[in-house]
Every structure is written in C-alpha cells, then in structure tokens.
Amino acid sequence: MYTIERDPELEQQQDKGSETLEEGASSATMRHDEKSSESLERCGSFDSMLCPADMSARSRKAYLQHMMDELPRPVHNRILAMKHSQMEQIKISEQFYREVYELEKRFYLQCAELFDSRRDIVDGSVEPEPMEPSWSEQHDDLVAELQASKEFHQLTELMPKMPANAVGVPRFWLSIFRNVSLLSDMVQHHDEPLLECLMDVRISYEPESYTLKFLFRPNSYLDDCSLMLTKKYLLRHQADQEYPFMFEGPEIVSCEGCHIHWRDDSNLTMQTDLSLADEKTKMLLGNDFEVGFLLRTQIVPKAVLFYTGDLVDSTNEGLSDSDSSETSDTDADTDTTAPAPTHTPEQLSD
C-alpha cells in the first residue's frame, strides 16, 4: 500500500495545531473554518496540508498521476492535447540543441590558434613578451581573510616551489587535474609522473560524438606510437523514446577508449591494487560521462583559469567551517557534480 510521505516540518505544524484545538475548541474551529475556505481556493476540496507542493517528489508524482486518472474524460482529453503539443516542443528543442552543438564546434575551431599558443607556452617552445593584465583583478575580502589565517600559512608550507629557471609551465595539466575535485579523485600517485608529461588536451567534434585527445611528450611510460591517447563520447541528440519529457539536451550514451602501447614494465594500469581503495576507483569510473562533459565544456576551453584558481569547484569549502563564511556563491563555480576523473591510463584504455 502506497504511503504519502509528509514533510517533517509540516508534521510539527500539525502537532502545534492539535495543541491549539485542545486549548480552545471554539476559537480553533473558527480558525479552521477560515483555513478551510482558503484551502478550497488552493486545492479544491482538500485541506491545504494535502497540497502537492507540501509532499515529497515521489509522493507528489503518485498523487498527481492519480489525479489525472480521476479527471472527467473531456478534461483528461484536453490535458492529453497539451501533452501532444509538449511533444512538438521537444522536437523543436532537439533541433535547437543540435544547432547549439554545431555552434560550439564552430567557435571551438575559431579558438584553435589560441589553444596552439597555450600549448606552446606550456611546453616552453614560446616565451611570451612581458605584459600586464588587461582586465581588473577584483579583491576578495573573504579570500584575503583566509590567506591571513594560521591554518592557511601551514598549508602553504607544503606547497612545492617552482625553480626560477623552469621551462614553460611544469605540471600544468596535472595541476589542473589536482585542482578540480572530480578530476583529482581519479589521479593516483603512480599516475602523476606520466601526467606531468601531458602537453595538451584537445577536442575533435563529429556530428554524433566528440573525442578528447591527450597529447604527451616522449616519456618512459608510453611507446612513441601512443603519445596521443583518445577517448570518444557518443551522443544522443534525440529525446529518449521511453521518457521523452525528461529531455534537456544531448546526452552521452557510451564512450570508447583507445588501445595504449606501453613500454616494457611501464604499464600503469597494472599498478592498481585490488583493495578497498580500488573499490572507490571503480565507483569513480562510473562518473566517466560526467568527466567527459566537464572536460569538453569547462576544463579544455578554460584550462588556465582552473590553474590559477579564477574558477574553482565548491566541493570542499574553506579549511574549516569556522575559517570563513564563504559559500559557493562567492566562487566562480563549475558544475562538477554533472553529465561527465581525469582520464587516467585506466580510463583511456579499452
């Protein structure tokens, strides 16, 4: 038997209402009559406590579906007519999102030369001229307060120092992966030496899919024929036929890794221990679609901003709750909970 789930706060309100009835039945009855009148306006013949908005989502769905079943046939048919119109809107939305995807591809290609420049700066093949910011650097009082704390100073003592004669920007992509919670969870210690050799991450767009391309400089792990590793994500631009009303744009339906040629005794995928920690890794591998989406829409086009901290995810807030009143609203957030971490060797291989 299905039980309607009630909000705990509403239950407390009911208890308070019961106490009032016990204290003064006559006045309470009058108030109840007034409330009932308002309820009829809000919810027909039901008490306001039964309004769907006061129920849990699951109970609300069951309640509203039952309401549909109880409607007079002519009214039911009118609702069906509007749902048919909604289906036509979904078809228009499918075309809208297809065109948005094509626009994304076109503007990504326009940025290709800028991505080439980023790659050349990172690997040290180009040294940019001295320059000043052409944008305003906004002061954040909350960040300044955090930086002045004792805990923050202790944390910075662990920060590795970069040598003055460093070539390019060492560990650029590895640092980005470590800066984003969803991605950092997937980087194991034995992956880091290889990820330090990652020079660039690019995207290749196809009509029904896109491919992430990871370019490595020659190293002691990958054979020279595997310096470009890829991960392909297949998309569905149409609404799901079984649940069409849930359509909110194209979704990733599957992905394909590439075969990796390792140098002798350098296969990093064989270094994952079969332990409880590995169970966590298996769980995180299920986030592959979310990671693919995040890399395509955020990390690849805005990589330097994740390196500098101009963009941060808000999974971990501050050093402790008492350090700052900072909330996710103060960060330039990215949605790192959704559709798509880093593609470590375990994920890039078939």
XYZ file of C-alpha atoms in Angstrom:
350
model
C 0.000 0.000 0.000
C 1.454 3.354 -1.011
C 2.086 5.781 1.851
C 2.102 9.519 1.287
C 5.387 10.953 2.580
C 4.953 14.126 4.608
C 7.435 16.865 5.329
C 8.694 16.709 8.995
C 8.159 20.455 9.388
C 4.558 20.015 8.332
C 4.114 17.291 10.946
C 5.345 19.742 13.606
C 2.858 22.280 12.331
C 0.114 19.660 12.692
C 1.167 18.964 16.293
C 1.022 22.649 17.123
C -2.401 22.792 15.504
C -3.591 19.931 17.760
C -2.411 21.777 20.869
C -4.365 24.854 19.791
C -7.541 22.793 19.379
C -7.171 21.424 22.886
C -6.687 24.894 24.379
C -9.771 26.427 22.818
C -12.071 24.338 20.716
C -14.445 27.120 19.725
C -11.842 29.634 18.554
C -9.846 26.857 16.878
C -12.919 25.743 14.996
C -13.449 29.249 13.707
C -9.863 29.454 12.574
C -10.192 26.053 10.928
C -13.268 27.212 9.031
C -11.344 30.216 7.722
C -8.411 27.988 6.786
C -10.719 25.524 5.061
C -12.106 28.325 2.954
C -8.600 29.213 1.851
C -7.885 25.532 1.226
C -10.815 25.254 -1.148
C -9.304 28.066 -3.188
C -5.850 26.429 -3.212
C -6.619 22.738 -3.511
C -10.268 22.228 -4.269
C -11.985 20.193 -1.562
C -8.756 19.028 0.124
C -7.186 20.504 3.234
C -4.175 22.693 2.469
C -1.913 20.155 4.159
C -2.589 17.859 1.182
C -1.345 20.335 -1.404
C 1.098 18.547 -3.748
C 3.793 21.151 -3.132
C 3.913 20.007 0.515
C 4.689 16.391 -0.436
C 7.945 14.706 -1.299
C 8.679 14.494 -5.022
C 7.797 10.800 -5.197
C 4.535 11.210 -3.328
C 3.686 14.271 -5.397
C 4.159 12.307 -8.614
C 1.929 9.464 -7.398
C -0.693 11.946 -6.207
C -0.790 13.909 -9.468
C -0.900 10.776 -11.617
C -3.855 9.558 -9.569
C -5.467 12.971 -10.033
C -5.099 12.557 -13.815
C -6.814 9.159 -13.650
C -9.748 10.697 -11.766
C -10.336 13.619 -14.162
C -13.568 13.725 -16.193
C -12.962 12.308 -19.653
C -13.288 15.668 -21.518
C -10.808 17.348 -19.167
C -8.458 14.369 -19.422
C -8.544 14.671 -23.209
C -7.686 18.383 -23.033
C -4.638 17.562 -20.931
C -3.590 14.940 -23.481
C -3.876 17.537 -26.235
C -1.496 19.819 -24.336
C 0.962 16.947 -23.818
C 0.918 16.295 -27.562
C 1.836 19.957 -28.007
C 4.640 19.423 -25.498
C 5.980 16.608 -27.679
C 6.093 19.022 -30.611
C 8.066 21.437 -28.435
C 10.540 18.660 -27.672
C 11.119 18.120 -31.386
C 11.881 21.825 -31.729
C 14.224 21.592 -28.714
C 16.073 18.708 -30.368
C 16.799 20.913 -33.357
C 17.769 23.788 -31.075
C 20.351 21.711 -29.207
C 21.735 20.286 -32.460
C 22.360 23.799 -33.695
C 23.907 24.780 -30.349
C 26.266 21.800 -30.665
C 27.246 22.917 -34.180
C 27.841 26.457 -32.889
C 30.045 25.076 -30.119
C 32.076 23.202 -32.729
C 32.405 26.255 -34.970
C 33.548 28.587 -32.211
C 35.933 25.963 -30.821
C 37.640 25.832 -34.213
C 37.940 29.620 -34.169
C 39.897 29.271 -30.921
C 42.300 26.680 -32.373
C 45.173 29.156 -32.794
C 44.722 30.329 -29.202
C 44.903 26.728 -27.992
C 48.066 26.265 -30.072
C 49.547 29.284 -28.306
C 48.598 27.860 -24.907
C 50.271 24.545 -25.762
C 53.464 26.300 -26.925
C 53.672 28.369 -23.738
C 53.094 25.318 -21.547
C 55.814 23.215 -23.195
C 58.274 26.160 -23.320
C 58.647 26.402 -27.088
C 57.393 30.009 -26.988
C 58.340 32.726 -24.483
C 55.681 35.482 -24.396
C 56.671 39.133 -24.156
C 56.336 40.792 -20.720
C 52.775 42.017 -20.280
C 50.279 43.411 -17.774
C 46.653 42.312 -17.193
C 44.127 43.949 -19.498
C 41.341 43.129 -17.019
C 40.601 44.255 -13.480
C 41.751 41.966 -10.669
C 38.963 42.071 -8.088
C 39.899 41.930 -4.420
C 38.083 39.253 -2.425
C 37.922 40.061 1.293
C 36.971 36.505 2.193
C 39.949 35.079 0.315
C 42.236 37.641 1.945
C 40.896 36.659 5.374
C 41.534 33.008 4.650
C 45.070 33.736 3.421
C 45.817 35.519 6.701
C 44.851 32.519 8.835
C 47.361 30.338 10.654
C 45.991 27.187 9.038
C 46.478 28.658 5.565
C 50.126 29.515 6.301
C 50.711 25.959 7.495
C 49.150 24.707 4.291
C 51.338 26.894 2.067
C 54.467 25.495 3.703
C 53.655 22.226 1.931
C 53.334 23.945 -1.438
C 56.108 22.844 -3.841
C 58.372 25.653 -5.034
C 58.910 26.092 -8.756
C 62.535 26.780 -9.788
C 63.245 30.174 -11.349
C 64.753 28.503 -14.417
C 61.678 26.347 -15.083
C 60.896 25.749 -18.747
C 57.348 26.598 -19.809
C 54.757 25.810 -17.129
C 55.710 22.497 -15.458
C 52.902 20.183 -14.350
C 50.297 22.484 -15.924
C 47.661 19.866 -16.754
C 48.446 17.700 -13.735
C 47.955 20.765 -11.515
C 44.582 21.431 -13.130
C 43.502 17.852 -12.542
C 44.579 18.182 -8.903
C 42.716 21.491 -8.579
C 39.302 20.064 -9.524
C 37.715 17.650 -7.054
C 36.013 15.389 -9.577
C 39.228 15.014 -11.550
C 41.601 14.763 -8.612
C 39.710 11.800 -7.169
C 40.820 9.712 -10.135
C 44.537 10.584 -10.142
C 46.514 8.020 -8.203
C 50.053 8.636 -7.029
C 51.590 6.353 -9.654
C 49.767 8.275 -12.419
C 51.468 11.576 -11.655
C 54.836 11.034 -13.406
C 53.033 10.311 -16.678
C 50.534 13.149 -16.263
C 53.464 15.520 -15.755
C 54.275 14.756 -19.397
C 50.810 15.767 -20.622
C 51.311 18.693 -23.015
C 47.823 19.388 -24.318
C 44.181 18.301 -24.294
C 42.046 18.965 -27.364
C 38.557 18.179 -28.643
C 37.513 16.772 -32.001
C 33.834 17.187 -32.908
C 31.791 14.782 -35.029
C 28.029 15.031 -35.715
C 27.081 12.282 -33.267
C 30.116 12.266 -30.974
C 33.185 14.106 -29.777
C 36.684 12.884 -28.939
C 39.051 14.094 -26.246
C 42.693 13.949 -27.333
C 45.528 13.827 -24.793
C 48.953 14.695 -26.204
C 52.054 13.595 -24.248
C 55.685 14.446 -24.811
C 58.037 11.450 -25.158
C 58.395 9.664 -21.850
C 59.488 6.411 -20.247
C 55.937 5.054 -19.953
C 54.265 5.342 -23.347
C 55.577 3.941 -26.596
C 56.133 6.653 -29.184
C 53.120 5.382 -31.151
C 50.852 6.088 -28.145
C 51.778 9.679 -27.369
C 48.267 10.695 -28.478
C 45.620 8.983 -26.346
C 41.925 9.424 -27.105
C 38.517 8.945 -25.536
C 35.416 9.095 -27.727
C 31.969 10.003 -26.369
C 28.880 9.054 -28.379
C 25.923 11.402 -28.124
C 22.169 11.074 -28.455
C 20.594 14.288 -29.700
C 17.044 12.944 -29.636
C 14.751 12.589 -26.662
C 14.582 9.141 -25.106
C 11.588 7.360 -26.616
C 10.583 5.862 -23.268
C 10.975 9.106 -21.270
C 10.700 11.937 -23.820
C 9.556 14.578 -21.339
C 12.890 14.362 -19.485
C 14.801 15.728 -22.491
C 17.123 18.633 -21.634
C 19.609 18.395 -24.483
C 22.011 15.817 -25.926
C 23.341 13.197 -23.544
C 26.354 10.901 -23.597
C 25.205 7.323 -24.147
C 28.540 5.477 -24.384
C 32.272 6.005 -24.683
C 35.221 4.277 -26.320
C 38.803 4.290 -25.092
C 41.904 3.718 -27.182
C 44.493 0.961 -27.040
C 47.666 2.019 -25.215
C 51.093 0.727 -26.163
C 53.236 0.739 -23.031
C 56.968 0.486 -22.797
C 58.287 -2.665 -21.117
C 57.342 -2.916 -17.430
C 55.708 0.531 -17.507
C 52.009 -0.344 -17.718
C 50.369 1.917 -15.128
C 47.037 0.116 -15.426
C 48.643 -2.910 -13.773
C 49.589 -0.909 -10.657
C 46.063 -0.545 -9.268
C 45.825 -2.608 -6.066
C 42.803 -4.835 -5.517
C 41.819 -3.224 -2.233
C 39.074 -1.146 -0.665
C 40.693 1.893 -2.257
C 40.267 0.211 -5.614
C 36.564 -0.175 -4.928
C 36.400 3.613 -4.671
C 38.204 3.855 -8.001
C 35.661 1.535 -9.610
C 32.869 3.707 -8.296
C 34.520 6.856 -9.631
C 34.995 5.256 -13.024
C 31.224 5.316 -13.240
C 31.475 9.100 -13.457
C 33.139 8.821 -16.849
C 30.294 10.516 -18.721
C 30.310 13.393 -16.248
C 34.052 13.812 -16.646
C 33.800 13.811 -20.431
C 31.207 16.579 -20.250
C 33.258 18.597 -17.755
C 36.433 18.376 -19.816
C 34.659 19.397 -23.016
C 32.648 22.304 -21.653
C 34.898 23.671 -18.905
C 38.416 22.309 -18.488
C 39.702 22.332 -22.074
C 38.388 25.780 -23.073
C 39.203 27.431 -19.703
C 42.248 25.486 -18.529
C 44.349 28.432 -17.335
C 41.502 29.680 -15.102
C 41.400 26.352 -13.263
C 45.195 26.518 -12.896
C 45.096 29.998 -11.345
C 42.025 29.493 -9.161
C 39.892 32.039 -11.012
C 37.500 29.130 -11.482
C 37.071 26.631 -8.664
C 34.548 23.972 -7.809
C 32.974 24.227 -4.368
C 33.061 20.600 -3.235
C 35.349 21.468 -0.318
C 34.627 24.856 1.277
C 37.480 26.537 3.107
C 39.889 24.952 5.566
C 37.100 24.565 8.122
C 33.604 25.851 8.678
C 34.873 28.446 11.160
C 37.575 29.856 8.904
C 35.258 31.841 6.712
C 31.642 32.486 5.905
C 32.466 31.776 2.283
C 29.777 29.981 0.313
C 29.590 28.571 -3.157
C 28.117 31.873 -4.319
C 31.486 33.561 -3.797
C 33.247 31.172 -6.135
C 33.084 31.130 -9.880
C 31.530 27.684 -9.718
C 31.551 24.920 -12.238
C 29.140 22.010 -12.179
C 31.422 19.220 -11.213
C 28.649 17.016 -9.978
C 27.377 16.570 -13.723
C 26.896 14.939 -17.016
C 30.802 13.737 -17.236
C 38.067 11.923 -13.319
C 40.683 12.674 -15.180
C 41.180 10.290 -17.913
C 43.935 8.387 -16.259
C 45.510 5.493 -18.161
C 42.977 3.109 -16.617
C 40.154 5.047 -18.314
C 41.791 5.745 -21.649
C 42.445 2.114 -22.417
C 39.803 -0.279 -23.730
